[in-house]
C-alpha positions as a Markdown table, in Angstrom:
| # | Residue | x | y | z |
|---|---|---|---|---|
| 1 | Met | 21.3 | 5.5 | 0.2 |
| 2 | Met | 20.9 | 5.7 | -3.5 |
| 3 | Ser | 22.2 | 8.4 | -5.7 |
| 4 | Lys | 19.9 | 11.0 | -7.0 |
| 5 | Thr | 20.0 | 9.3 | -10.4 |
| 6 | Ala | 19.1 | 6.1 | -8.7 |
| 7 | Val | 16.2 | 7.7 | -6.7 |
| 8 | Lys | 14.8 | 9.2 | -9.9 |
| 9 | Ile | 14.9 | 5.7 | -11.6 |
| 10 | Phe | 13.0 | 4.2 | -8.7 |
| 11 | Ala | 10.3 | 7.0 | -8.8 |
| 12 | Val | 10.0 | 6.2 | -12.7 |
| 13 | Ile | 9.4 | 2.6 | -11.8 |
| 14 | Ile | 6.8 | 3.5 | -9.3 |
| 15 | Ala | 5.1 | 5.8 | -11.6 |
| 16 | Ala | 4.9 | 3.0 | -14.2 |
| 17 | Ile | 3.4 | 0.7 | -11.5 |
| 18 | Thr | 0.6 | 3.3 | -10.9 |
| 19 | Val | -0.3 | 3.4 | -14.6 |
| 20 | Leu | -0.4 | -0.2 | -14.7 |
| 21 | Ala | -2.9 | -0.3 | -11.8 |
| 22 | Cys | -5.2 | 1.9 | -13.7 |
| 23 | Val | -5.6 | -0.4 | -16.9 |
| 24 | Gly | -8.9 | -2.4 | -17.1 |
| 25 | Cys | -11.1 | -0.4 | -14.8 |
| 26 | Gly | -14.5 | -0.3 | -16.4 |
| 27 | Ala | -17.0 | -1.7 | -14.0 |
| 28 | Ala | -19.9 | 0.2 | -12.6 |
| 29 | Pro | -18.6 | 3.0 | -10.2 |
| 30 | Ser | -19.0 | 3.0 | -6.4 |
| 31 | Asp | -18.1 | 5.8 | -4.0 |
| 32 | Gly | -17.8 | 5.9 | -0.3 |
| 33 | Thr | -16.4 | 3.8 | 2.6 |
| 34 | Gly | -16.9 | 0.1 | 2.7 |
| 35 | Thr | -19.3 | -1.2 | 5.4 |
| 36 | Val | -17.2 | -2.7 | 8.2 |
| 37 | Pro | -18.5 | -4.2 | 11.5 |
| 38 | Ser | -17.2 | -2.4 | 14.4 |
| 39 | Val | -17.4 | -2.0 | 18.1 |
| 40 | Thr | -16.9 | 0.8 | 20.4 |
| 41 | Asp | -14.5 | 0.1 | 23.3 |
| 42 | Pro | -14.7 | 1.7 | 26.8 |
| 43 | Ser | -12.5 | 4.6 | 25.6 |
| 44 | Gly | -15.1 | 5.5 | 23.0 |
| 45 | Gln | -12.8 | 4.4 | 20.2 |
| 46 | Ser | -14.4 | 2.5 | 17.2 |
| 47 | Ala | -12.6 | -0.5 | 16.4 |
| 48 | Thr | -13.0 | -3.4 | 13.9 |
| 49 | Asp | -11.4 | -7.0 | 13.1 |
| 50 | Ala | -12.2 | -6.4 | 9.5 |
| 51 | Arg | -10.0 | -4.3 | 7.4 |
| 52 | Pro | -11.8 | -1.1 | 6.4 |
| 53 | Glu | -12.1 | -0.2 | 2.7 |
| 54 | Val | -12.6 | 3.2 | 1.1 |
| 55 | Phe | -13.9 | 3.9 | -2.4 |
| 56 | Ser | -13.6 | 7.3 | -4.2 |
| 57 | Gln | -13.8 | 8.1 | -7.8 |
| 58 | Asp | -13.1 | 11.8 | -6.9 |
| 59 | Glu | -9.9 | 11.0 | -5.0 |
| 60 | Tyr | -8.6 | 8.7 | -7.8 |
| 61 | Leu | -9.3 | 11.2 | -10.6 |
| 62 | Leu | -7.4 | 14.0 | -8.5 |
| 63 | Tyr | -4.6 | 11.4 | -8.0 |
| 64 | Gln | -4.2 | 10.9 | -11.7 |
| 65 | Asn | -4.3 | 14.6 | -12.4 |
| 66 | Val | -1.7 | 15.4 | -9.9 |
| 67 | Phe | 0.8 | 12.9 | -11.0 |
| 68 | Tyr | 0.0 | 12.5 | -14.8 |
| 69 | Ala | -1.6 | 16.0 | -15.7 |
| 70 | Asp | 0.8 | 18.2 | -13.9 |
| 71 | Tyr | -1.8 | 19.5 | -11.6 |
| 72 | Gly | 0.3 | 19.0 | -8.6 |
| 73 | Lys | 1.8 | 22.5 | -8.8 |
| 74 | Glu | -1.7 | 23.9 | -8.4 |
| 75 | Leu | -2.0 | 22.3 | -5.0 |
| 76 | Asp | 1.5 | 22.8 | -3.9 |
| 77 | Gly | 1.2 | 24.6 | -0.5 |
| 78 | Lys | -2.2 | 24.2 | 0.0 |
| 79 | Glu | -4.1 | 22.6 | 3.1 |
| 80 | Val | -5.8 | 19.3 | 2.3 |
| 81 | Ser | -7.5 | 16.6 | 3.9 |
| 82 | Lys | -7.9 | 12.9 | 3.1 |
| 83 | Glu | -9.8 | 9.9 | 4.4 |
| 84 | Gly | -8.5 | 6.4 | 3.8 |
| 85 | Val | -6.7 | 3.3 | 5.0 |
| 86 | Phe | -3.6 | 4.0 | 6.8 |
| 87 | Ala | -0.5 | 2.0 | 5.6 |
| 88 | Thr | 3.2 | 2.1 | 5.8 |
| 89 | Ile | 5.9 | 0.7 | 3.5 |
| 90 | Tyr | 9.7 | 0.4 | 4.2 |
| 91 | Asp | 11.5 | 2.0 | 1.3 |
| 92 | Ala | 14.9 | 0.2 | 1.6 |
| 93 | Tyr | 16.2 | 1.9 | -1.5 |
| 94 | Asn | 16.2 | 5.1 | 0.4 |
| 95 | Gly | 16.5 | 3.9 | 4.0 |
| 96 | Arg | 13.1 | 5.3 | 5.3 |
| 97 | Gln | 9.6 | 4.2 | 6.5 |
| 98 | Arg | 7.0 | 5.8 | 4.3 |
| 99 | Tyr | 3.5 | 6.5 | 5.4 |
| 100 | Tyr | 0.3 | 6.5 | 3.4 |
| 101 | Val | -3.5 | 7.0 | 3.1 |
| 102 | Trp | -5.2 | 5.1 | 0.3 |
| 103 | Gly | -8.3 | 3.7 | -1.1 |
| 104 | Tyr | -9.9 | 2.2 | -4.3 |
| 105 | Tyr | -11.6 | 3.8 | -7.4 |
| 106 | Asp | -14.5 | 1.3 | -7.0 |
| 107 | Gln | -15.2 | -2.0 | -5.8 |
| 108 | Thr | -13.5 | -3.9 | -8.8 |
| 109 | Lys | -10.3 | -3.0 | -6.6 |
| 110 | Cys | -8.3 | -2.9 | -9.8 |
| 111 | Cys | -7.6 | 0.7 | -9.6 |
| 112 | Asp | -6.3 | 2.5 | -6.5 |
| 113 | Trp | -4.9 | 5.9 | -5.2 |
| 114 | Gln | -2.5 | 6.6 | -2.5 |
| 115 | Trp | -1.2 | 9.7 | -0.7 |
| 116 | Glu | 2.2 | 9.8 | 1.0 |
| 117 | Ile | 2.0 | 11.7 | 4.4 |
| 118 | Val | 4.6 | 13.0 | 6.7 |
| 119 | Pro | 2.9 | 12.6 | 10.1 |
| 120 | Gln | 3.5 | 15.1 | 12.8 |
| 121 | Asn | 4.4 | 12.5 | 15.2 |
| 122 | Ala | 5.5 | 8.9 | 13.9 |
| 123 | Asp | 5.4 | 7.5 | 17.4 |
| 124 | Glu | 1.7 | 8.3 | 17.8 |
| 125 | Leu | 0.0 | 6.4 | 14.8 |
| 126 | Pro | -2.7 | 3.8 | 14.7 |
| 127 | Pro | -2.2 | 0.2 | 13.5 |
| 128 | Val | -1.8 | 0.0 | 9.7 |
| 129 | Gly | -5.1 | -1.0 | 8.2 |
| 130 | Ser | -7.1 | 1.4 | 10.4 |
| 131 | Leu | -9.5 | 4.1 | 8.6 |
| 132 | Val | -8.0 | 7.5 | 9.2 |
| 133 | Ser | -8.3 | 11.2 | 8.2 |
| 134 | Ala | -5.1 | 13.0 | 7.5 |
| 135 | Ser | -4.8 | 16.9 | 7.3 |
| 136 | Gly | -1.7 | 18.7 | 6.3 |
| 137 | Thr | 0.0 | 20.7 | 3.7 |
| 138 | Phe | 0.3 | 19.4 | 0.1 |
| 139 | Ala | 3.8 | 20.1 | -0.9 |
| 140 | Ser | 6.4 | 19.0 | -3.4 |
| 141 | Gly | 9.4 | 17.3 | -2.1 |
| 142 | Ala | 12.7 | 15.8 | -3.4 |
| 143 | Asp | 12.4 | 13.1 | -0.9 |
| 144 | Ala | 8.8 | 12.4 | -1.6 |
| 145 | Leu | 8.4 | 8.9 | -3.6 |
| 146 | Asp | 6.3 | 10.3 | -6.2 |
| 147 | Gly | 7.5 | 14.0 | -5.8 |
| 148 | Tyr | 4.6 | 15.2 | -3.7 |
| 149 | Trp | 3.4 | 14.3 | -0.2 |
| 150 | Ile | 1.3 | 15.8 | 2.6 |
| 151 | Thr | 3.6 | 17.4 | 5.3 |
| 152 | Asp | 3.0 | 17.9 | 8.8 |
| 153 | Ala | 0.1 | 15.7 | 8.7 |
| 154 | Ser | -2.3 | 15.3 | 11.7 |
| 155 | Val | -3.7 | 11.7 | 11.5 |
| 156 | Lys | -7.0 | 11.2 | 13.2 |
| 157 | Val | -8.4 | 7.6 | 13.8 |
| 158 | Lys | -12.1 | 7.0 | 12.6 |
| 159 | Thr | -11.9 | 3.0 | 13.0 |
| 160 | Glu | -8.8 | 1.3 | 14.5 |
| 161 | Tyr | -8.1 | -1.9 | 12.9 |
| 162 | Arg | -7.5 | -4.8 | 15.4 |
| 163 | Gly | -7.5 | -7.9 | 13.2 |
| 164 | Pro | -4.5 | -10.1 | 12.2 |
| 165 | Ala | -1.3 | -8.3 | 11.7 |
| 166 | Ala | 2.4 | -8.8 | 11.1 |
| 167 | Glu | 5.5 | -6.9 | 11.2 |
| 168 | Arg | 5.3 | -6.5 | 7.4 |
| 169 | Asp | 1.6 | -6.4 | 7.0 |
| 170 | Met | 1.1 | -6.2 | 3.0 |
| 171 | Cys | -2.7 | -7.2 | 3.5 |
| 172 | Ser | -3.2 | -3.6 | 4.6 |
| 173 | Leu | -1.7 | -2.3 | 1.3 |
| 174 | Ser | -3.2 | -1.4 | -1.9 |
| 175 | Cys | -2.2 | -3.4 | -4.9 |
| 176 | Thr | 0.1 | -0.5 | -6.0 |
| 177 | Leu | 1.7 | -0.3 | -2.5 |
| 178 | Glu | 2.1 | -4.1 | -2.2 |
| 179 | Arg | 3.9 | -4.3 | -5.5 |
| 180 | Ile | 6.3 | -1.5 | -4.3 |
| 181 | Gln | 6.9 | -3.4 | -1.1 |
| 182 | Met | 7.4 | -6.7 | -2.9 |
| 183 | Ile | 10.1 | -5.1 | -5.2 |
| 184 | Asn | 11.9 | -3.9 | -2.0 |
| 185 | Val | 11.6 | -7.3 | -0.4 |
| 186 | Met | 13.0 | -9.2 | -3.3 |
| 187 | Asn | 15.7 | -6.6 | -4.3 |
| 188 | Arg | 16.8 | -5.3 | -0.9 |
| 189 | Lys | 16.4 | -8.7 | 0.9 |
| 190 | Asp | 18.9 | -7.9 | 3.9 |
| 191 | Ala | 16.4 | -5.2 | 5.0 |
| 192 | Phe | 13.5 | -7.6 | 5.5 |
| 193 | Glu | 15.3 | -10.8 | 6.7 |
| 194 | Asp | 13.3 | -12.7 | 9.2 |
| 195 | Glu | 10.3 | -10.4 | 9.2 |
| 196 | Glu | 7.0 | -12.0 | 9.9 |
| 197 | Phe | 4.6 | -11.0 | 7.0 |
| 198 | Leu | 1.0 | -11.1 | 5.7 |
| 199 | Ala | 0.6 | -10.7 | 2.1 |
| 200 | Tyr | -2.1 | -11.5 | -0.7 |
| 201 | Gly | -2.1 | -12.3 | -4.2 |
| 202 | Arg | -2.7 | -15.1 | -6.9 |
| 203 | Ile | -1.1 | -18.6 | -6.9 |
| 204 | Ala | 1.0 | -18.4 | -10.1 |
| 205 | Ser | 2.5 | -21.9 | -9.5 |
| 206 | Ala | 3.2 | -24.5 | -6.8 |
| 207 | Asn | 5.9 | -22.2 | -5.4 |
| 208 | Thr | 5.0 | -18.7 | -6.8 |
| 209 | Leu | 2.7 | -15.9 | -5.7 |
| 210 | Glu | 2.0 | -13.1 | -8.1 |
| 211 | Asp | 0.1 | -9.8 | -8.3 |
| 212 | Pro | -3.5 | -10.3 | -7.2 |
| 213 | Tyr | -4.9 | -8.6 | -10.3 |
| 214 | Tyr | -2.3 | -8.1 | -13.0 |
| 215 | Asp | -0.2 | -10.7 | -15.1 |
| 216 | Asn | 3.5 | -9.8 | -15.7 |
| 217 | Ser | 3.4 | -7.4 | -12.7 |
| 218 | Trp | 5.5 | -9.2 | -9.8 |
| 219 | Glu | 6.2 | -12.6 | -8.8 |
| 220 | Ile | 7.9 | -13.9 | -5.7 |
| 221 | Glu | 9.1 | -17.3 | -4.6 |
| 222 | Leu | 7.0 | -19.3 | -2.1 |
| 223 | Ile | 8.9 | -21.6 | 0.3 |
| 224 | Trp | 6.2 | -24.1 | 1.3 |
| 225 | Asp | 5.8 | -27.8 | 1.3 |
| 226 | Gly | 2.0 | -28.1 | 1.9 |
| 227 | Asp | -1.0 | -28.2 | -0.5 |
| 228 | Val | -1.4 | -25.2 | -2.9 |
| 229 | Pro | -4.8 | -24.0 | -4.2 |
| 230 | Ala | -5.3 | -24.0 | -8.0 |
| 231 | Ile | -3.4 | -21.7 | -10.1 |
| 232 | Gly | -5.3 | -18.4 | -10.2 |
| 233 | Thr | -6.7 | -18.5 | -6.8 |
| 234 | Leu | -6.5 | -15.5 | -4.8 |
| 235 | Val | -5.0 | -16.2 | -1.4 |
| 236 | Val | -3.7 | -14.7 | 1.8 |
| 237 | Val | -0.1 | -16.0 | 3.0 |
| 238 | Ser | 1.6 | -15.7 | 6.1 |
| 239 | Gly | 5.0 | -16.6 | 7.5 |
| 240 | Thr | 8.7 | -15.3 | 7.6 |
| 241 | Ile | 10.7 | -13.4 | 4.8 |
| 242 | Arg | 13.7 | -15.3 | 4.1 |
| 243 | Asp | 16.4 | -14.2 | 1.6 |
| 244 | Gly | 13.9 | -12.3 | -0.5 |
| 245 | Lys | 11.3 | -15.1 | -0.4 |
| 246 | Leu | 8.2 | -16.0 | 1.5 |
| 247 | Ala | 8.7 | -18.7 | 3.8 |
| 248 | Val | 5.0 | -19.7 | 4.2 |
| 249 | Glu | 3.4 | -20.9 | 7.4 |
| 250 | Ser | -0.3 | -20.8 | 6.3 |
| 251 | Ile | -2.2 | -20.3 | 3.0 |
| 252 | Ser | -5.9 | -19.5 | 3.0 |
| 253 | Glu | -8.2 | -18.6 | 0.1 |
| 254 | Met | -9.6 | -15.1 | 0.0 |
């Protein structure tokens, strides 16, 4: 467990990451939920093999106001409801699993928002990547990664994701959340040793993967002796985490 000072430093790093994820957004806006082909199984549950996407300008602007315009105190203690993609990251700095509902500002996908939630029952949650609604109490918290989270959250599945998955599924994370997870993987390597992973990013060199959208954000070493797409190509990689690196078993272009 880190000291309080270290926790604050890590929170500042995360805040800087989120600011980075806002730079350069200027494309035409688009709101709503991305269209995903889905089926309904005999239990009545909507399901899909494609990862759902959520787009909301309003949610993004609220997110910015909460964390960068001191609006969080106005919502503290109020009941809220959020719709987005369900995701988890393992915060090895603090030794805890963290849960999120997230989405994009628009279809450029360069800007994202994510609300940390504390689910009522962590043993009854859908697969990461599922489209969900989460309702609970918006509250300040010393243990929340960014200072606020949604507590006692009821999580309801709207569309269950049933596509490719892995123990450390970073393809179900926003760009911001993937960066946070990558920082953990590289700097707290023992916590992730031998985990199977899925991740996305850009080819930075023959043995390096980087942030999918931003230069000088994060880079992680690839252990791979096969052919590599051209530098700058967006790819999905899968394999096993080894010593803070990605031991790759497959690479495919996005």
